[in-house]
Amino acid sequence: MGEQAKQVSRLTTVELIVSMHCEACAKQLQRKILKMRGVRTAETDQSLGKVIVTGSMDTNKLVDYVYKRTKKQAKIVLQPEPRKHNEESKSEDLDPNPNPNPGEEAKKLEEEEKKEGGNDISKA
């Protein structure tokens, strides 16, 4: 049971681009991929030429397996890494000049306004 728990925690989902001419090609590809060790699910979309595979298999071995079994070239579609930051860190990422002490910044702005205001009064 311990080995099964490890396999479940390592599940990955891979999207492949594979040329499929017809629905029969898509079904045959799906059947052959499902026979690979570690593959849990395989969903084919013949119109888009996509195969989405979920399991605990090595992705590079999957591409080789598809070629060996079907003589079709498969290419892995790279998925963007999910961001694990919370909302607070996202707002910090958007601020180009974060100031750890906002009170200091307010004082600087007030001093600049006084200087500018003083110059305007003396000129008038």
PDB file of C-alpha atoms in Angstrom, residues 2-93:
ATOM      1  CA  GLY A   2       2.922   2.359   0.631  1.00  0.00           C
ATOM      2  CA  GLU A   3       4.073   2.112  -2.989  1.00  0.00           C
ATOM      3  CA  GLN A   4       0.603   3.006  -4.284  1.00  0.00           C
ATOM      4  CA  ALA A   5       0.519   6.100  -2.085  1.00  0.00           C
ATOM      5  CA  LYS A   6       3.846   7.234  -3.554  1.00  0.00           C
ATOM      6  CA  GLN A   7       2.569   6.755  -7.104  1.00  0.00           C
ATOM      7  CA  VAL A   8      -0.591   8.739  -6.420  1.00  0.00           C
ATOM      8  CA  SER A   9       1.410  11.682  -5.094  1.00  0.00           C
ATOM      9  CA  ARG A  10       3.562  11.782  -8.265  1.00  0.00           C
ATOM     10  CA  LEU A  11       0.688  11.995 -10.736  1.00  0.00           C
ATOM     11  CA  THR A  12       1.421  14.312 -13.611  1.00  0.00           C
ATOM     12  CA  THR A  13      -0.648  15.501 -16.524  1.00  0.00           C
ATOM     13  CA  VAL A  14       1.021  15.886 -19.904  1.00  0.00           C
ATOM     14  CA  GLU A  15      -0.411  17.358 -23.074  1.00  0.00           C
ATOM     15  CA  LEU A  16       0.949  15.945 -26.310  1.00  0.00           C
ATOM     16  CA  ILE A  17       0.551  17.064 -29.896  1.00  0.00           C
ATOM     17  CA  VAL A  18       0.173  14.022 -32.167  1.00  0.00           C
ATOM     18  CA  SER A  19      -0.980  13.888 -35.774  1.00  0.00           C
ATOM     19  CA  MET A  20      -4.218  11.883 -35.992  1.00  0.00           C
ATOM     20  CA  HIS A  21      -5.913  11.528 -39.364  1.00  0.00           C
ATOM     21  CA  CYS A  22      -9.247  10.134 -38.201  1.00  0.00           C
ATOM     22  CA  GLU A  23     -11.214   9.040 -35.155  1.00  0.00           C
ATOM     23  CA  ALA A  24      -9.945   5.471 -35.582  1.00  0.00           C
ATOM     24  CA  CYS A  25      -6.344   6.747 -35.283  1.00  0.00           C
ATOM     25  CA  ALA A  26      -7.298   8.629 -32.125  1.00  0.00           C
ATOM     26  CA  LYS A  27      -8.911   5.547 -30.551  1.00  0.00           C
ATOM     27  CA  GLN A  28      -5.958   3.326 -31.470  1.00  0.00           C
ATOM     28  CA  LEU A  29      -3.513   5.870 -30.005  1.00  0.00           C
ATOM     29  CA  GLN A  30      -5.564   6.085 -26.823  1.00  0.00           C
ATOM     30  CA  ARG A  31      -5.646   2.288 -26.412  1.00  0.00           C
ATOM     31  CA  LYS A  32      -1.884   1.973 -26.896  1.00  0.00           C
ATOM     32  CA  ILE A  33      -1.056   4.812 -24.497  1.00  0.00           C
ATOM     33  CA  LEU A  34      -3.310   3.289 -21.817  1.00  0.00           C
ATOM     34  CA  LYS A  35      -1.208   0.096 -21.993  1.00  0.00           C
ATOM     35  CA  MET A  36       1.937   1.956 -20.891  1.00  0.00           C
ATOM     36  CA  ARG A  37       2.970   1.329 -17.290  1.00  0.00           C
ATOM     37  CA  GLY A  38       2.082   4.264 -15.054  1.00  0.00           C
ATOM     38  CA  VAL A  39      -0.572   5.768 -17.343  1.00  0.00           C
ATOM     39  CA  ARG A  40      -3.935   6.277 -15.627  1.00  0.00           C
ATOM     40  CA  THR A  41      -5.946   8.189 -18.228  1.00  0.00           C
ATOM     41  CA  ALA A  42      -5.523   9.187 -21.859  1.00  0.00           C
ATOM     42  CA  GLU A  43      -7.929  11.528 -23.625  1.00  0.00           C
ATOM     43  CA  THR A  44      -7.574  12.177 -27.348  1.00  0.00           C
ATOM     44  CA  ASP A  45      -8.937  15.103 -29.337  1.00  0.00           C
ATOM     45  CA  GLN A  46      -8.564  14.230 -33.003  1.00  0.00           C
ATOM     46  CA  SER A  47      -9.730  17.630 -34.292  1.00  0.00           C
ATOM     47  CA  LEU A  48      -7.036  19.488 -32.316  1.00  0.00           C
ATOM     48  CA  GLY A  49      -4.406  16.749 -32.541  1.00  0.00           C
ATOM     49  CA  LYS A  50      -4.062  16.662 -28.766  1.00  0.00           C
ATOM     50  CA  VAL A  51      -3.655  13.851 -26.278  1.00  0.00           C
ATOM     51  CA  ILE A  52      -3.885  14.551 -22.540  1.00  0.00           C
ATOM     52  CA  VAL A  53      -2.247  11.826 -20.459  1.00  0.00           C
ATOM     53  CA  THR A  54      -2.349  11.548 -16.664  1.00  0.00           C
ATOM     54  CA  GLY A  55      -0.245   9.146 -14.645  1.00  0.00           C
ATOM     55  CA  SER A  56       3.035   8.524 -12.878  1.00  0.00           C
ATOM     56  CA  MET A  57       5.028   7.892 -16.052  1.00  0.00           C
ATOM     57  CA  ASP A  58       8.204   9.580 -17.262  1.00  0.00           C
ATOM     58  CA  THR A  59       7.134  12.121 -19.885  1.00  0.00           C
ATOM     59  CA  ASN A  60      10.146  11.560 -22.135  1.00  0.00           C
ATOM     60  CA  LYS A  61       9.562   7.810 -22.058  1.00  0.00           C
ATOM     61  CA  LEU A  62       5.941   8.466 -22.983  1.00  0.00           C
ATOM     62  CA  VAL A  63       7.001  10.282 -26.165  1.00  0.00           C
ATOM     63  CA  ASP A  64       9.339   7.401 -27.074  1.00  0.00           C
ATOM     64  CA  TYR A  65       6.621   4.860 -26.267  1.00  0.00           C
ATOM     65  CA  VAL A  66       4.115   6.605 -28.552  1.00  0.00           C
ATOM     66  CA  TYR A  67       6.614   6.552 -31.412  1.00  0.00           C
ATOM     67  CA  LYS A  68       7.595   2.909 -30.893  1.00  0.00           C
ATOM     68  CA  ARG A  69       3.990   1.696 -30.685  1.00  0.00           C
ATOM     69  CA  THR A  70       2.338   3.914 -33.316  1.00  0.00           C
ATOM     70  CA  LYS A  71       5.173   5.365 -35.443  1.00  0.00           C
ATOM     71  CA  LYS A  72       3.679   8.803 -34.746  1.00  0.00           C
ATOM     72  CA  GLN A  73       5.780  11.712 -33.553  1.00  0.00           C
ATOM     73  CA  ALA A  74       4.537  13.182 -30.283  1.00  0.00           C
ATOM     74  CA  LYS A  75       5.579  16.561 -28.911  1.00  0.00           C
ATOM     75  CA  ILE A  76       5.092  17.681 -25.320  1.00  0.00           C
ATOM     76  CA  VAL A  77       3.198  20.948 -24.890  1.00  0.00           C
ATOM     77  CA  LEU A  78       4.869  22.872 -22.088  1.00  0.00           C
ATOM     78  CA  GLN A  79       2.434  23.950 -19.409  1.00  0.00           C
ATOM     79  CA  PRO A  80       3.030  27.164 -17.446  1.00  0.00           C
ATOM     80  CA  GLU A  81       4.056  26.562 -13.859  1.00  0.00           C
ATOM     81  CA  PRO A  82       1.203  27.258 -11.452  1.00  0.00           C
ATOM     82  CA  ARG A  83       1.960  30.178  -9.137  1.00  0.00           C
ATOM     83  CA  LYS A  84       1.887  29.233  -5.483  1.00  0.00           C
ATOM     84  CA  HIS A  85       1.978  32.796  -4.153  1.00  0.00           C
ATOM     85  CA  ASN A  86      -1.001  34.129  -2.248  1.00  0.00           C
ATOM     86  CA  GLU A  87      -2.857  37.343  -3.099  1.00  0.00           C
ATOM     87  CA  GLU A  88      -0.561  39.451  -0.908  1.00  0.00           C
ATOM     88  CA  SER A  89       2.595  38.471  -2.782  1.00  0.00           C
ATOM     89  CA  LYS A  90       0.873  39.159  -6.127  1.00  0.00           C
ATOM     90  CA  SER A  91       0.232  42.767  -5.107  1.00  0.00           C
ATOM     91  CA  GLU A  92       3.884  43.083  -4.079  1.00  0.00           C
ATOM     92  CA  ASP A  93       4.981  41.767  -7.473  1.00  0.00           C
TER      93      ASP A  93
END
